[in-house]
Coordinates of C-alpha atoms in Angstrom, one line a residue:
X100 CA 0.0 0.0 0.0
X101 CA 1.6 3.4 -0.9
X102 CA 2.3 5.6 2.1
X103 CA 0.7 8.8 2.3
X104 CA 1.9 12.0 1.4
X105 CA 1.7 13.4 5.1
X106 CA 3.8 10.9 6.4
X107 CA 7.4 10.6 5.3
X108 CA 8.6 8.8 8.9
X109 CA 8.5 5.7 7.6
X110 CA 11.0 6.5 4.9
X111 CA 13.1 7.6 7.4
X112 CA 14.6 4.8 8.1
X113 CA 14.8 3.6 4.1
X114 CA 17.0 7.0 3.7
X115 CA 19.1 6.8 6.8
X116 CA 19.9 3.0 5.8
X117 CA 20.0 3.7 2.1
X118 CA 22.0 7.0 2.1
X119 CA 25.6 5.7 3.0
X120 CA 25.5 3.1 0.3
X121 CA 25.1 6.2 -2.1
X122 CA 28.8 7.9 -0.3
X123 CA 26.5 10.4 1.8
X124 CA 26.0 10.6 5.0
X125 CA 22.4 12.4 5.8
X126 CA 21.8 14.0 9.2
X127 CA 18.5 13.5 10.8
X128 CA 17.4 17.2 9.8
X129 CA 18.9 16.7 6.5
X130 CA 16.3 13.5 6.1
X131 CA 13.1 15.6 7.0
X132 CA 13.6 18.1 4.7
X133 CA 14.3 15.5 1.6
X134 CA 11.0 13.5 2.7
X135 CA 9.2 17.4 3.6
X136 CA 10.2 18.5 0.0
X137 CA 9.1 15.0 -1.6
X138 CA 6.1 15.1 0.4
X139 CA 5.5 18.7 -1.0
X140 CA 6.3 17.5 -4.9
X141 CA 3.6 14.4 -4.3
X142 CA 1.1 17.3 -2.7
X143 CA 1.3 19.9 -5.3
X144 CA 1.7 17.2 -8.4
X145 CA -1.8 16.9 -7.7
X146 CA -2.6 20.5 -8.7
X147 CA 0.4 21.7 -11.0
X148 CA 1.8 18.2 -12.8
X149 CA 5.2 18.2 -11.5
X150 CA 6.1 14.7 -12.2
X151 CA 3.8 12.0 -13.5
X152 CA 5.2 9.5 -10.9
X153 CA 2.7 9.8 -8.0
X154 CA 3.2 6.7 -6.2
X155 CA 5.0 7.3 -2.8
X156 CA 7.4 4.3 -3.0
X157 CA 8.4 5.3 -6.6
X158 CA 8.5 8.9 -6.0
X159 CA 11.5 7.6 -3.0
X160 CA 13.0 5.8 -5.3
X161 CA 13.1 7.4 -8.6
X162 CA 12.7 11.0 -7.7
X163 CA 14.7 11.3 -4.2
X164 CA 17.1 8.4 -4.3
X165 CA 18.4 9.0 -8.1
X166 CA 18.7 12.9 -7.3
X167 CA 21.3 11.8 -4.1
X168 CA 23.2 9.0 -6.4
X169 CA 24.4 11.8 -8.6
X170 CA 25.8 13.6 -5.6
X171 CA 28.8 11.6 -4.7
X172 CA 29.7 11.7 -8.4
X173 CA 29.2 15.7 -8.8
X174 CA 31.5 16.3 -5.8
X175 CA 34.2 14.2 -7.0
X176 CA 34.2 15.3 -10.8
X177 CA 33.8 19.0 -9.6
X178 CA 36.4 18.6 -7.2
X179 CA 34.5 19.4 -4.6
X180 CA 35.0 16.0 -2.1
X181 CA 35.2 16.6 1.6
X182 CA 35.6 20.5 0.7
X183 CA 31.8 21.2 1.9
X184 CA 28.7 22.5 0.2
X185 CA 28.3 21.9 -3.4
X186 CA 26.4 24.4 -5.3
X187 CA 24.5 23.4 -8.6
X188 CA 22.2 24.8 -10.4
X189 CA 19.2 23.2 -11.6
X190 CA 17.9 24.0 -15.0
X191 CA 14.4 22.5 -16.2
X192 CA 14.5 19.2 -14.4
X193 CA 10.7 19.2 -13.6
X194 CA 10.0 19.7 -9.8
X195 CA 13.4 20.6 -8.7
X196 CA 15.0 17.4 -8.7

């Protein structure tokens, strides 16, 4: 049964388990604004369109989890490893992701 938009603490656990296998390491505050963003992007879908997927498990995994797989990657071909925030700018990706 897909989870509901309004309740993303059951992912938690998913994206604290799931995050260090991607090279990042997510602190708890860092979690509930990914799953208070996605839950925002599965709300306003509804009105606006924002992404056809609409399903909360696929929405985790191909929305949230394939957006943090790119970031080990971008850090290391930027140069940017272990030297803090990376900045990038998002151009036309649909809902931000």
């Amino acid at each position: 049964m897909p989870l509901e938009y309004g309740d993303p603490s059951r992912l938690d656990g998913r994206l604290e388990a799931l995050a260090p296998s991607l090279g990042i390491e997510l602190t708890p505050i860092e979690r509930q604004r990914l799953l208070a963003y996605m839950a925002l992007i599965q709300r306003w879908t509804k009105v606006y369109n924002l992404t056809a997927v609409r399903n909360t498990g696929e929405m985790f995994t191909h929305h949230l989890l394939d957006c943090l797989a790119v970031v080990t990657p971008l850090r290391r071909g930027t140069g940017a490893a272990g030297k803090g925030a990376l900045r990038v700018l998002d151009v036309g990706s649909g809902a931000g992701l």
